[in-house]
Amino acid sequence: MRDDPRLPTSPRFWRSPLRGPWFTSVLGLVLLVGVTVLFVTGLVSYAAYNPDLSPVNDKTPDKGMLGFYLFSWPTDPPWLYRLNQGVHVTLGITLIPVLLAKLWSVVPKLFALPPARSLAHALERISLLLLVGGGLFEFVTGVLNVQLNYVFPGSFYPLHFYGAWVFFAAFVAHALLKTPTALRNLRHAREERDDLVSPHPAEPTVSRRGALWFVGGGSLLLFATMVGQNSDALRRTALLAPHGWAEPGGGPNGFQINKTAAYAGIDAAETDDDVWRLVVTGRLGTVRLSRSQLAELPLHSSALPIACVEGWSTSDQWWRGVRLRDLAALVGYDGDPPDVFVESLQRHGAFRRAALRANQVADPRSLLALYVNGEDLSPDHGYPARVIVPAAPGVLNTKWVARLTFGDL
C-alpha cells in the first residue's frame, strides 16, 4: 500500500519537482513572521474590548489564564484600533496564498506511513495536525467574519479566540523544531536531501523561484483588493472587504454602515422626538432627557474614525454632541467619572449593551453624539444618539442609545 503509486501514501504519488526543503523553508519563514504578527494583533484587538471590565464585553468568559495579557484599553492615539485591526485583517487575507502554498508543499508528509515511528514522531505528527487544522480553521473563520457571513456554529469571538491559542501553540512548537533547519536550507539552496523531494519527479514547467513569484503575486492581488477598506476614497477598490448590508449613500452620513436600523429592529416610532428619552442613572438618581434637552446642553465636537473588527474603517468624521463626562456630572460625578454601562434600543444581537472604562468616559473627545458632519445622525448611524469614543472598536460605539448607567462595573 505504501509503494502503490496510485495512492497518496506512496512517495511516488507526489511528482511535482517544485517540492523541496528550500521552497518549503522560504514559505515557512514568511509565515513565521506573518503569523506572529497576526497573533499579536489579534490579542491586542481582543484587549480593545476591555473584556475583564464587564461580562457583556467578554465573549470568552471561561478564558482563565489565557486572559493574562489583558490591560485597560487607552484612548490615545485615537486611530490605534483602526491601525491594529487594519493590519490584522489585511495581513491575514494577504497571507492566504502563502499558507496554501506551504500546505501544498508539505502535504506528502500528512499521508506518510507508518503514522508513527516513535513517540517523538507521533507527537510531531499530532502537532502537525493541530497546526494544519488550526491554521485552516483560523483563516476560514476569519474570512467568513470579514465577509459578515456567520455560517459557523456558535459565536465568532470564542471560536476564533480559542482556535488562535490552539493554532499558535502548535505553530510555536513547529517553529522551534523547524526554524533552524529552514535557515540551513536557505543557506544551502542546492542541497536537496529531504523526503519532500519526489523520487520520480515530473518534468518542470516552472522554476521554484517562479512559483514563489506566483504565490507573491496572489498575495499582492489580495492585498490590493483589501487595503482600500481603510479609506473612504478607495473603498470601492476593496472588492474582498465587507461593504455592509446597505449603501450609505452620499452627504454627511454617507460613510460605511454595517448594522442598519432595519437589521437591528429599530422602530422609527420609538426614536421619535416626542417618544425617545435618554435615561441617565448614577449616584444622585436618574435623569430623563429628550433629544431637544440634550441639544441644549453644552455641545462639543470630535474628529474620530469608526473602525470595526472586520478590518474596515472610515476616515475621521466630525461628531458633535454631549461629553460623556458631562452626562456623568449630571448624576453626581463631578470629579473623575466612573465606568458606564450603555444600553441600546436594539433588543437582539451581540453588543446591544456595552461597558466603557472610566478613562474612556473621562476623555473629552468621548461623546454621546447627536450630529455628524454638520447634520443629524441618520437612522443607520444611530439616530437619535450614539456613543463615539476614541480608539474604541466600532461595536463599543453603541448606536440608538437608550440608557447610560454610571458607576463602578
mmCIF file of C-alpha atoms in Angstrom:
data_model
loop_
_atom_site.group_PDB
_atom_site.id
_atom_site.type_symbol
_atom_site.label_atom_id
_atom_site.label_comp_id
_atom_site.label_asym_id
_atom_site.label_seq_id
_atom_site.Cartn_x
_atom_site.Cartn_y
_atom_site.Cartn_z
ATOM 1 C CA MET A 1 0.000 0.000 0.000
ATOM 2 C CA ARG A 2 2.853 2.369 0.831
ATOM 3 C CA ASP A 3 4.521 1.678 -2.521
ATOM 4 C CA ASP A 4 1.404 1.819 -4.720
ATOM 5 C CA PRO A 5 1.967 4.968 -6.847
ATOM 6 C CA ARG A 6 -1.801 5.374 -7.248
ATOM 7 C CA LEU A 7 -2.202 6.143 -3.530
ATOM 8 C CA PRO A 8 -1.125 9.311 -1.681
ATOM 9 C CA THR A 9 0.669 7.161 0.898
ATOM 10 C CA SER A 10 3.312 6.389 -1.730
ATOM 11 C CA PRO A 11 6.206 8.858 -2.261
ATOM 12 C CA ARG A 12 5.843 8.159 -5.998
ATOM 13 C CA PHE A 13 2.296 9.630 -5.941
ATOM 14 C CA TRP A 14 3.710 13.138 -5.374
ATOM 15 C CA ARG A 15 5.640 14.010 -8.549
ATOM 16 C CA SER A 16 5.878 17.808 -8.530
ATOM 17 C CA PRO A 17 9.510 18.899 -8.969
ATOM 18 C CA LEU A 18 8.771 22.095 -7.021
ATOM 19 C CA ARG A 19 8.576 20.420 -3.645
ATOM 20 C CA GLY A 20 11.732 20.523 -1.623
ATOM 21 C CA PRO A 21 13.299 21.945 1.521
ATOM 22 C CA TRP A 22 14.280 25.309 0.007
ATOM 23 C CA PHE A 23 10.782 26.081 -1.344
ATOM 24 C CA THR A 24 9.111 24.989 1.908
ATOM 25 C CA SER A 25 11.627 26.906 4.021
ATOM 26 C CA VAL A 26 11.043 30.209 2.229
ATOM 27 C CA LEU A 27 7.282 29.914 2.701
ATOM 28 C CA GLY A 28 7.720 28.798 6.305
ATOM 29 C CA LEU A 29 9.872 31.796 7.239
ATOM 30 C CA VAL A 30 7.361 34.200 5.672
ATOM 31 C CA LEU A 31 4.621 32.579 7.761
ATOM 32 C CA LEU A 32 6.827 32.658 10.863
ATOM 33 C CA VAL A 33 6.839 36.449 10.732
ATOM 34 C CA GLY A 34 3.314 36.898 9.388
ATOM 35 C CA VAL A 35 1.513 34.542 11.765
ATOM 36 C CA THR A 36 3.357 36.022 14.753
ATOM 37 C CA VAL A 37 2.134 39.497 13.771
ATOM 38 C CA LEU A 38 -1.385 38.117 13.295
ATOM 39 C CA PHE A 39 -1.369 36.536 16.747
ATOM 40 C CA VAL A 40 -0.097 39.673 18.490
ATOM 41 C CA THR A 41 -2.546 41.993 16.701
ATOM 42 C CA GLY A 42 -5.338 39.507 17.463
ATOM 43 C CA LEU A 43 -4.552 39.657 21.178
ATOM 44 C CA VAL A 44 -4.393 43.440 21.038
ATOM 45 C CA SER A 45 -7.738 43.531 19.238
ATOM 46 C CA TYR A 46 -9.318 41.358 21.904
ATOM 47 C CA ALA A 47 -7.869 43.552 24.655
ATOM 48 C CA ALA A 48 -9.502 46.579 22.999
ATOM 49 C CA TYR A 49 -12.878 45.252 24.112
ATOM 50 C CA ASN A 50 -11.834 45.554 27.778
ATOM 51 C CA PRO A 51 -13.255 42.054 28.307
ATOM 52 C CA ASP A 52 -12.376 41.959 32.008
ATOM 53 C CA LEU A 53 -14.421 45.121 32.629
ATOM 54 C CA SER A 54 -17.881 43.640 32.299
ATOM 55 C CA PRO A 55 -19.411 40.281 31.325
ATOM 56 C CA VAL A 56 -21.212 41.907 28.393
ATOM 57 C CA ASN A 57 -17.856 42.856 26.850
ATOM 58 C CA ASP A 58 -16.323 39.420 27.395
ATOM 59 C CA LYS A 59 -17.335 36.899 24.748
ATOM 60 C CA THR A 60 -14.954 34.264 26.156
ATOM 61 C CA PRO A 61 -15.937 34.096 29.848
ATOM 62 C CA ASP A 62 -14.002 30.870 30.534
ATOM 63 C CA LYS A 63 -10.667 32.070 29.175
ATOM 64 C CA GLY A 64 -8.967 31.659 32.576
ATOM 65 C CA MET A 65 -5.206 32.022 32.369
ATOM 66 C CA LEU A 66 -5.426 32.863 28.677
ATOM 67 C CA GLY A 67 -6.574 36.339 29.701
ATOM 68 C CA PHE A 68 -3.241 37.187 31.329
ATOM 69 C CA TYR A 69 -2.327 39.749 28.668
ATOM 70 C CA LEU A 70 -5.386 41.947 29.169
ATOM 71 C CA PHE A 71 -4.887 45.618 30.007
ATOM 72 C CA SER A 72 -7.034 48.738 30.182
ATOM 73 C CA TRP A 73 -7.512 49.984 26.649
ATOM 74 C CA PRO A 74 -6.242 53.559 26.066
ATOM 75 C CA THR A 75 -7.922 56.362 24.141
ATOM 76 C CA ASP A 76 -4.689 57.616 22.548
ATOM 77 C CA PRO A 77 -3.772 57.578 19.796
ATOM 78 C CA PRO A 78 -7.386 57.736 18.567
ATOM 79 C CA TRP A 79 -6.502 55.703 15.448
ATOM 80 C CA LEU A 80 -4.953 52.843 17.468
ATOM 81 C CA TYR A 81 -7.696 50.265 16.880
ATOM 82 C CA ARG A 82 -8.059 51.353 13.274
ATOM 83 C CA LEU A 83 -4.375 50.625 12.651
ATOM 84 C CA ASN A 84 -4.250 47.389 14.632
ATOM 85 C CA GLN A 85 -7.331 45.813 13.083
ATOM 86 C CA GLY A 86 -6.493 47.040 9.611
ATOM 87 C CA VAL A 87 -3.105 45.304 9.861
ATOM 88 C CA HIS A 88 -4.632 42.157 11.370
ATOM 89 C CA VAL A 89 -7.299 41.618 8.721
ATOM 90 C CA THR A 90 -5.369 42.850 5.680
ATOM 91 C CA LEU A 91 -2.310 40.781 6.585
ATOM 92 C CA GLY A 92 -4.457 37.710 7.275
ATOM 93 C CA ILE A 93 -6.052 37.902 3.825
ATOM 94 C CA THR A 94 -2.690 38.623 2.172
ATOM 95 C CA LEU A 95 -1.104 35.525 3.724
ATOM 96 C CA ILE A 96 -3.719 33.101 2.358
ATOM 97 C CA PRO A 97 -1.757 32.187 -0.811
ATOM 98 C CA VAL A 98 1.386 31.687 1.291
ATOM 99 C CA LEU A 99 -0.464 29.423 3.717
ATOM 100 C CA LEU A 100 -2.000 27.349 0.916
ATOM 101 C CA ALA A 101 1.345 27.047 -0.870
ATOM 102 C CA LYS A 102 3.032 25.970 2.353
ATOM 103 C CA LEU A 103 0.365 23.309 2.993
ATOM 104 C CA TRP A 104 0.694 22.104 -0.602
ATOM 105 C CA SER A 105 4.464 21.865 -0.240
ATOM 106 C CA VAL A 106 4.292 19.564 2.808
ATOM 107 C CA VAL A 107 1.115 17.597 2.027
ATOM 108 C CA PRO A 108 3.041 14.337 1.322
ATOM 109 C CA LYS A 109 4.060 14.262 4.990
ATOM 110 C CA LEU A 110 0.427 14.153 6.068
ATOM 111 C CA PHE A 111 -0.012 10.823 4.251
ATOM 112 C CA ALA A 112 3.339 9.270 5.133
ATOM 113 C CA LEU A 113 3.343 5.751 6.565
ATOM 114 C CA PRO A 114 3.759 4.440 9.160
ATOM 115 C CA PRO A 115 1.739 7.034 11.129
ATOM 116 C CA ALA A 116 4.241 6.963 13.992
ATOM 117 C CA ARG A 117 7.774 5.593 14.005
ATOM 118 C CA SER A 118 8.362 6.557 17.648
ATOM 119 C CA LEU A 119 6.748 8.500 20.472
ATOM 120 C CA ALA A 120 8.565 11.653 19.416
ATOM 121 C CA HIS A 121 7.440 11.150 15.818
ATOM 122 C CA ALA A 122 3.847 10.570 16.970
ATOM 123 C CA LEU A 123 3.888 13.823 18.950
ATOM 124 C CA GLU A 124 5.288 15.644 15.935
ATOM 125 C CA ARG A 125 2.504 14.253 13.705
ATOM 126 C CA ILE A 126 -0.164 15.291 16.239
ATOM 127 C CA SER A 127 1.289 18.804 16.459
ATOM 128 C CA LEU A 128 1.299 18.922 12.659
ATOM 129 C CA LEU A 129 -2.390 18.010 12.525
ATOM 130 C CA LEU A 130 -3.165 20.710 15.092
ATOM 131 C CA LEU A 131 -1.080 23.166 13.111
ATOM 132 C CA VAL A 132 -2.758 22.438 9.782
ATOM 133 C CA GLY A 133 -6.265 22.104 11.219
ATOM 134 C CA GLY A 134 -5.881 25.143 13.454
ATOM 135 C CA GLY A 135 -4.459 27.256 10.654
ATOM 136 C CA LEU A 136 -7.262 26.395 8.256
ATOM 137 C CA PHE A 137 -9.859 26.959 10.977
ATOM 138 C CA GLU A 138 -8.489 30.393 11.911
ATOM 139 C CA PHE A 139 -8.163 31.616 8.348
ATOM 140 C CA VAL A 140 -11.574 30.283 7.266
ATOM 141 C CA THR A 141 -13.457 31.737 10.255
ATOM 142 C CA GLY A 142 -11.553 34.998 9.876
ATOM 143 C CA VAL A 143 -12.502 35.319 6.208
ATOM 144 C CA LEU A 144 -16.137 34.475 6.944
ATOM 145 C CA ASN A 145 -16.226 37.083 9.697
ATOM 146 C CA VAL A 146 -14.721 39.702 7.398
ATOM 147 C CA GLN A 147 -17.479 38.941 4.897
ATOM 148 C CA LEU A 148 -20.157 39.123 7.640
ATOM 149 C CA ASN A 149 -21.049 35.519 6.812
ATOM 150 C CA TYR A 150 -21.656 33.752 10.121
ATOM 151 C CA VAL A 151 -22.280 30.216 8.883
ATOM 152 C CA PHE A 152 -20.068 28.568 11.505
ATOM 153 C CA PRO A 153 -21.691 27.124 14.653
ATOM 154 C CA GLY A 154 -21.547 29.355 17.716
ATOM 155 C CA SER A 155 -20.163 32.841 18.213
ATOM 156 C CA PHE A 156 -17.161 34.009 16.201
ATOM 157 C CA TYR A 157 -15.442 35.521 19.239
ATOM 158 C CA PRO A 158 -14.839 32.392 21.368
ATOM 159 C CA LEU A 159 -14.313 30.168 18.323
ATOM 160 C CA HIS A 160 -11.619 32.425 16.891
ATOM 161 C CA PHE A 161 -10.089 33.153 20.314
ATOM 162 C CA TYR A 162 -9.640 29.548 21.439
ATOM 163 C CA GLY A 163 -8.770 28.424 17.921
ATOM 164 C CA ALA A 164 -5.995 31.016 17.858
ATOM 165 C CA TRP A 165 -4.440 29.641 21.042
ATOM 166 C CA VAL A 166 -4.534 26.046 19.767
ATOM 167 C CA PHE A 167 -3.101 27.057 16.397
ATOM 168 C CA PHE A 168 -0.386 29.299 17.819
ATOM 169 C CA ALA A 169 0.716 26.730 20.406
ATOM 170 C CA ALA A 170 1.187 24.173 17.618
ATOM 171 C CA PHE A 171 2.809 26.861 15.477
ATOM 172 C CA VAL A 172 5.368 27.733 18.172
ATOM 173 C CA ALA A 173 6.220 24.061 18.719
ATOM 174 C CA HIS A 174 6.639 23.538 14.974
ATOM 175 C CA ALA A 175 8.732 26.713 14.620
ATOM 176 C CA LEU A 176 11.097 25.675 17.405
ATOM 177 C CA LEU A 177 11.647 22.335 15.700
ATOM 178 C CA LYS A 178 11.890 23.511 12.113
ATOM 179 C CA THR A 179 13.291 27.079 12.038
ATOM 180 C CA PRO A 180 16.970 26.040 12.439
ATOM 181 C CA THR A 181 16.521 23.554 9.582
ATOM 182 C CA ALA A 182 14.762 26.157 7.437
ATOM 183 C CA LEU A 183 17.614 28.629 7.903
ATOM 184 C CA ARG A 184 20.153 25.964 6.930
ATOM 185 C CA ASN A 185 18.119 25.130 3.839
ATOM 186 C CA LEU A 186 18.181 28.761 2.735
ATOM 187 C CA ARG A 187 21.957 28.950 3.172
ATOM 188 C CA HIS A 188 22.417 25.779 1.105
ATOM 189 C CA ALA A 189 19.801 26.213 -1.580
ATOM 190 C CA ARG A 190 21.181 23.480 -3.838
ATOM 191 C CA GLU A 191 21.185 20.716 -1.241
ATOM 192 C CA GLU A 192 18.036 18.624 -1.721
ATOM 193 C CA ARG A 193 18.272 15.990 0.981
ATOM 194 C CA ASP A 194 14.677 15.801 2.123
ATOM 195 C CA ASP A 195 11.740 13.399 1.962
ATOM 196 C CA LEU A 196 9.672 16.154 0.296
ATOM 197 C CA VAL A 197 11.698 15.708 -2.881
ATOM 198 C CA SER A 198 9.911 13.355 -5.262
ATOM 199 C CA PRO A 199 11.883 10.197 -6.100
ATOM 200 C CA HIS A 200 10.330 10.305 -9.599
ATOM 201 C CA PRO A 201 9.683 13.991 -10.373
ATOM 202 C CA ALA A 202 7.705 15.080 -13.396
ATOM 203 C CA GLU A 203 9.125 17.474 -15.979
ATOM 204 C CA PRO A 204 9.253 21.018 -14.525
ATOM 205 C CA THR A 205 7.012 23.654 -16.093
ATOM 206 C CA VAL A 206 8.093 26.484 -13.791
ATOM 207 C CA SER A 207 11.067 27.092 -11.532
ATOM 208 C CA ARG A 208 10.781 27.252 -7.773
ATOM 209 C CA ARG A 209 11.517 30.955 -7.840
ATOM 210 C CA GLY A 210 8.818 31.330 -10.475
ATOM 211 C CA ALA A 211 6.400 29.515 -8.197
ATOM 212 C CA LEU A 212 7.317 31.881 -5.366
ATOM 213 C CA TRP A 213 6.658 34.847 -7.639
ATOM 214 C CA PHE A 214 3.270 33.314 -8.445
ATOM 215 C CA VAL A 215 2.447 32.979 -4.727
ATOM 216 C CA GLY A 216 3.681 36.512 -4.082
ATOM 217 C CA GLY A 217 1.561 37.829 -6.942
ATOM 218 C CA GLY A 218 -1.513 36.172 -5.453
ATOM 219 C CA SER A 219 -0.782 37.790 -2.093
ATOM 220 C CA LEU A 220 -0.258 41.172 -3.759
ATOM 221 C CA LEU A 221 -3.585 40.839 -5.587
ATOM 222 C CA LEU A 222 -5.423 40.049 -2.339
ATOM 223 C CA PHE A 223 -3.681 42.955 -0.626
ATOM 224 C CA ALA A 224 -4.805 45.314 -3.400
ATOM 225 C CA THR A 225 -8.414 44.118 -3.069
ATOM 226 C CA MET A 226 -8.443 44.588 0.724
ATOM 227 C CA VAL A 227 -6.332 47.570 1.718
ATOM 228 C CA GLY A 228 -8.823 50.097 0.348
ATOM 229 C CA GLN A 229 -11.278 49.191 3.128
ATOM 230 C CA ASN A 230 -9.401 51.666 5.345
ATOM 231 C CA SER A 231 -10.026 54.621 3.053
ATOM 232 C CA ASP A 232 -13.329 56.220 2.133
ATOM 233 C CA ALA A 233 -11.904 57.228 -1.245
ATOM 234 C CA LEU A 234 -10.574 53.743 -2.079
ATOM 235 C CA ARG A 235 -13.343 51.643 -0.538
ATOM 236 C CA ARG A 236 -14.776 50.559 -3.898
ATOM 237 C CA THR A 237 -11.407 49.064 -4.837
ATOM 238 C CA ALA A 238 -11.611 46.791 -1.782
ATOM 239 C CA LEU A 239 -13.515 44.057 -3.584
ATOM 240 C CA LEU A 240 -12.995 41.474 -0.829
ATOM 241 C CA ALA A 241 -13.756 43.818 2.068
ATOM 242 C CA PRO A 242 -17.188 43.927 3.715
ATOM 243 C CA HIS A 243 -19.475 46.530 2.227
ATOM 244 C CA GLY A 244 -22.226 46.224 4.792
ATOM 245 C CA TRP A 245 -25.895 45.469 4.378
ATOM 246 C CA ALA A 246 -26.785 48.836 2.931
ATOM 247 C CA GLU A 247 -25.188 51.511 0.810
ATOM 248 C CA PRO A 248 -24.516 54.564 2.987
ATOM 249 C CA GLY A 249 -25.431 56.934 0.177
ATOM 250 C CA GLY A 250 -24.000 60.430 -0.059
ATOM 251 C CA GLY A 251 -23.987 63.511 2.078
ATOM 252 C CA PRO A 252 -22.769 63.962 5.662
ATOM 253 C CA ASN A 253 -23.981 60.482 6.674
ATOM 254 C CA GLY A 254 -22.506 58.822 3.594
ATOM 255 C CA PHE A 255 -19.888 56.623 5.241
ATOM 256 C CA GLN A 256 -19.616 52.913 5.985
ATOM 257 C CA ILE A 257 -22.502 51.075 7.651
ATOM 258 C CA ASN A 258 -22.525 47.503 8.880
ATOM 259 C CA LYS A 259 -25.588 47.229 11.086
ATOM 260 C CA THR A 260 -28.591 49.127 9.728
ATOM 261 C CA ALA A 261 -31.560 50.313 11.768
ATOM 262 C CA ALA A 262 -33.780 47.826 9.958
ATOM 263 C CA TYR A 263 -31.427 44.936 10.735
ATOM 264 C CA ALA A 264 -31.286 45.960 14.404
ATOM 265 C CA GLY A 265 -35.089 46.098 14.581
ATOM 266 C CA ILE A 266 -35.252 49.805 15.396
ATOM 267 C CA ASP A 267 -38.795 51.092 15.005
ATOM 268 C CA ALA A 268 -38.965 54.706 13.811
ATOM 269 C CA ALA A 269 -41.810 55.320 16.274
ATOM 270 C CA GLU A 270 -39.566 54.676 19.285
ATOM 271 C CA THR A 271 -36.920 57.148 18.067
ATOM 272 C CA ASP A 272 -39.427 59.929 17.508
ATOM 273 C CA ASP A 273 -38.557 63.139 19.368
ATOM 274 C CA ASP A 274 -41.822 63.031 21.313
ATOM 275 C CA VAL A 275 -41.205 59.461 22.489
ATOM 276 C CA TRP A 276 -37.468 58.841 22.885
ATOM 277 C CA ARG A 277 -35.831 59.714 26.168
ATOM 278 C CA LEU A 278 -32.263 59.100 27.283
ATOM 279 C CA VAL A 279 -32.226 57.594 30.764
ATOM 280 C CA VAL A 280 -29.090 58.541 32.721
ATOM 281 C CA THR A 281 -28.568 56.848 36.093
ATOM 282 C CA GLY A 282 -25.886 57.485 38.697
ATOM 283 C CA ARG A 283 -25.083 58.343 42.293
ATOM 284 C CA LEU A 284 -27.778 61.012 42.594
ATOM 285 C CA GLY A 285 -30.536 59.043 40.893
ATOM 286 C CA THR A 286 -31.981 59.091 37.389
ATOM 287 C CA VAL A 287 -32.379 61.851 34.822
ATOM 288 C CA ARG A 288 -34.517 61.532 31.692
ATOM 289 C CA LEU A 289 -33.587 63.771 28.771
ATOM 290 C CA SER A 290 -35.285 64.322 25.418
ATOM 291 C CA ARG A 291 -33.147 64.936 22.361
ATOM 292 C CA SER A 292 -34.007 68.630 22.377
ATOM 293 C CA GLN A 293 -32.925 68.850 26.028
ATOM 294 C CA LEU A 294 -29.641 67.157 25.172
ATOM 295 C CA ALA A 295 -29.134 69.652 22.347
ATOM 296 C CA GLU A 296 -29.487 72.498 24.873
ATOM 297 C CA LEU A 297 -26.595 71.174 26.976
ATOM 298 C CA PRO A 298 -23.033 72.302 26.176
ATOM 299 C CA LEU A 299 -22.091 70.595 22.918
ATOM 300 C CA HIS A 300 -18.605 69.626 21.814
ATOM 301 C CA SER A 301 -17.065 68.258 18.617
ATOM 302 C CA SER A 302 -14.619 65.413 17.995
ATOM 303 C CA ALA A 303 -12.970 64.241 14.794
ATOM 304 C CA LEU A 304 -12.828 60.452 15.131
ATOM 305 C CA PRO A 305 -12.899 57.413 12.816
ATOM 306 C CA ILE A 306 -15.060 54.312 13.045
ATOM 307 C CA ALA A 307 -13.079 51.053 12.968
ATOM 308 C CA CYS A 308 -14.582 47.566 13.177
ATOM 309 C CA VAL A 309 -13.368 44.063 13.919
ATOM 310 C CA GLU A 310 -13.910 43.091 10.269
ATOM 311 C CA GLY A 311 -10.969 45.336 9.407
ATOM 312 C CA TRP A 312 -12.756 48.209 7.686
ATOM 313 C CA SER A 313 -12.549 51.768 8.941
ATOM 314 C CA THR A 314 -13.584 55.267 7.932
ATOM 315 C CA SER A 315 -11.603 58.445 7.885
ATOM 316 C CA ASP A 316 -12.269 60.958 10.673
ATOM 317 C CA GLN A 317 -15.903 62.074 10.860
ATOM 318 C CA TRP A 318 -16.896 65.239 12.696
ATOM 319 C CA TRP A 319 -19.145 64.250 15.577
ATOM 320 C CA ARG A 320 -20.990 66.737 17.766
ATOM 321 C CA GLY A 321 -22.822 66.030 20.995
ATOM 322 C CA VAL A 322 -22.624 65.971 24.779
ATOM 323 C CA ARG A 323 -19.488 64.762 26.501
ATOM 324 C CA LEU A 324 -19.936 61.516 28.405
ATOM 325 C CA ARG A 325 -18.192 63.030 31.404
ATOM 326 C CA ASP A 326 -20.724 65.911 31.414
ATOM 327 C CA LEU A 327 -23.587 63.407 31.491
ATOM 328 C CA ALA A 328 -21.838 61.677 34.396
ATOM 329 C CA ALA A 329 -21.719 65.029 36.210
ATOM 330 C CA LEU A 330 -25.497 65.360 35.859
ATOM 331 C CA VAL A 331 -25.964 62.308 38.091
ATOM 332 C CA GLY A 332 -23.401 63.106 40.758
ATOM 333 C CA TYR A 333 -19.906 62.519 39.350
ATOM 334 C CA ASP A 334 -18.366 65.993 39.253
ATOM 335 C CA GLY A 335 -14.788 64.807 39.606
ATOM 336 C CA ASP A 336 -13.322 61.795 37.893
ATOM 337 C CA PRO A 337 -16.199 59.952 36.205
ATOM 338 C CA PRO A 338 -16.650 56.202 36.709
ATOM 339 C CA ASP A 339 -17.277 53.404 34.209
ATOM 340 C CA VAL A 340 -20.517 53.473 32.258
ATOM 341 C CA PHE A 341 -22.879 50.736 31.123
ATOM 342 C CA VAL A 342 -24.505 51.612 27.772
ATOM 343 C CA GLU A 343 -27.767 50.079 26.551
ATOM 344 C CA SER A 344 -29.235 50.387 23.078
ATOM 345 C CA LEU A 345 -32.779 50.310 21.767
ATOM 346 C CA GLN A 346 -31.619 47.253 19.823
ATOM 347 C CA ARG A 347 -33.168 44.199 21.510
ATOM 348 C CA HIS A 348 -31.245 41.330 19.940
ATOM 349 C CA GLY A 349 -27.699 40.590 18.861
ATOM 350 C CA ALA A 350 -24.216 40.968 20.285
ATOM 351 C CA PHE A 351 -23.127 44.291 21.780
ATOM 352 C CA ARG A 352 -26.606 45.787 22.125
ATOM 353 C CA ARG A 353 -25.153 46.521 25.561
ATOM 354 C CA ALA A 354 -21.541 47.507 26.233
ATOM 355 C CA ALA A 355 -19.341 48.851 29.017
ATOM 356 C CA LEU A 356 -16.765 51.636 28.801
ATOM 357 C CA ARG A 357 -13.923 52.216 31.245
ATOM 358 C CA ALA A 358 -13.580 55.361 33.327
ATOM 359 C CA ASN A 359 -10.643 56.590 31.211
ATOM 360 C CA GLN A 360 -12.844 56.346 28.119
ATOM 361 C CA VAL A 361 -15.660 58.265 29.822
ATOM 362 C CA ALA A 362 -13.236 60.929 31.068
ATOM 363 C CA ASP A 363 -11.692 61.626 27.673
ATOM 364 C CA PRO A 364 -13.039 64.998 26.439
ATOM 365 C CA ARG A 365 -13.447 63.558 22.930
ATOM 366 C CA SER A 366 -15.865 60.849 24.110
ATOM 367 C CA LEU A 367 -19.361 61.946 23.167
ATOM 368 C CA LEU A 368 -22.963 60.984 23.129
ATOM 369 C CA ALA A 369 -23.181 62.212 19.539
ATOM 370 C CA LEU A 370 -26.322 63.813 18.129
ATOM 371 C CA TYR A 371 -24.854 65.087 14.877
ATOM 372 C CA VAL A 372 -22.217 64.013 12.366
ATOM 373 C CA ASN A 373 -20.539 66.206 9.762
ATOM 374 C CA GLY A 374 -22.948 69.050 10.489
ATOM 375 C CA GLU A 375 -26.248 67.136 10.235
ATOM 376 C CA ASP A 376 -28.446 64.939 12.421
ATOM 377 C CA LEU A 377 -27.362 61.332 12.637
ATOM 378 C CA SER A 378 -29.167 59.165 10.115
ATOM 379 C CA PRO A 379 -31.193 56.203 11.464
ATOM 380 C CA ASP A 380 -28.497 53.805 10.253
ATOM 381 C CA HIS A 381 -25.802 55.769 12.071
ATOM 382 C CA GLY A 382 -27.641 55.704 15.368
ATOM 383 C CA TYR A 383 -30.291 58.433 15.472
ATOM 384 C CA PRO A 384 -31.307 59.824 17.890
ATOM 385 C CA ALA A 385 -27.964 59.423 19.737
ATOM 386 C CA ARG A 386 -24.895 57.217 19.660
ATOM 387 C CA VAL A 387 -21.669 56.839 21.581
ATOM 388 C CA ILE A 388 -18.356 57.738 19.949
ATOM 389 C CA VAL A 389 -15.090 57.070 21.813
ATOM 390 C CA PRO A 390 -11.509 57.496 20.551
ATOM 391 C CA ALA A 391 -9.633 54.260 19.732
ATOM 392 C CA ALA A 392 -12.594 52.038 20.679
ATOM 393 C CA PRO A 393 -13.767 49.147 18.463
ATOM 394 C CA GLY A 394 -16.824 50.061 16.434
ATOM 395 C CA VAL A 395 -19.139 47.735 18.376
ATOM 396 C CA LEU A 396 -18.430 49.688 21.575
ATOM 397 C CA ASN A 397 -19.582 52.908 19.891
ATOM 398 C CA THR A 398 -23.174 51.935 20.655
ATOM 399 C CA LYS A 399 -25.910 53.221 18.353
ATOM 400 C CA TRP A 400 -29.543 54.077 19.232
ATOM 401 C CA VAL A 401 -28.593 54.661 22.885
ATOM 402 C CA ALA A 402 -31.448 54.356 25.360
ATOM 403 C CA ARG A 403 -29.753 54.269 28.776
ATOM 404 C CA LEU A 404 -26.453 55.223 30.431
ATOM 405 C CA THR A 405 -25.718 53.813 33.887
ATOM 406 C CA PHE A 406 -22.650 55.348 35.543
ATOM 407 C CA GLY A 407 -20.815 53.551 38.346
ATOM 408 C CA ASP A 408 -18.039 51.056 39.008
ATOM 409 C CA LEU A 409 -18.647 47.889 36.979
#
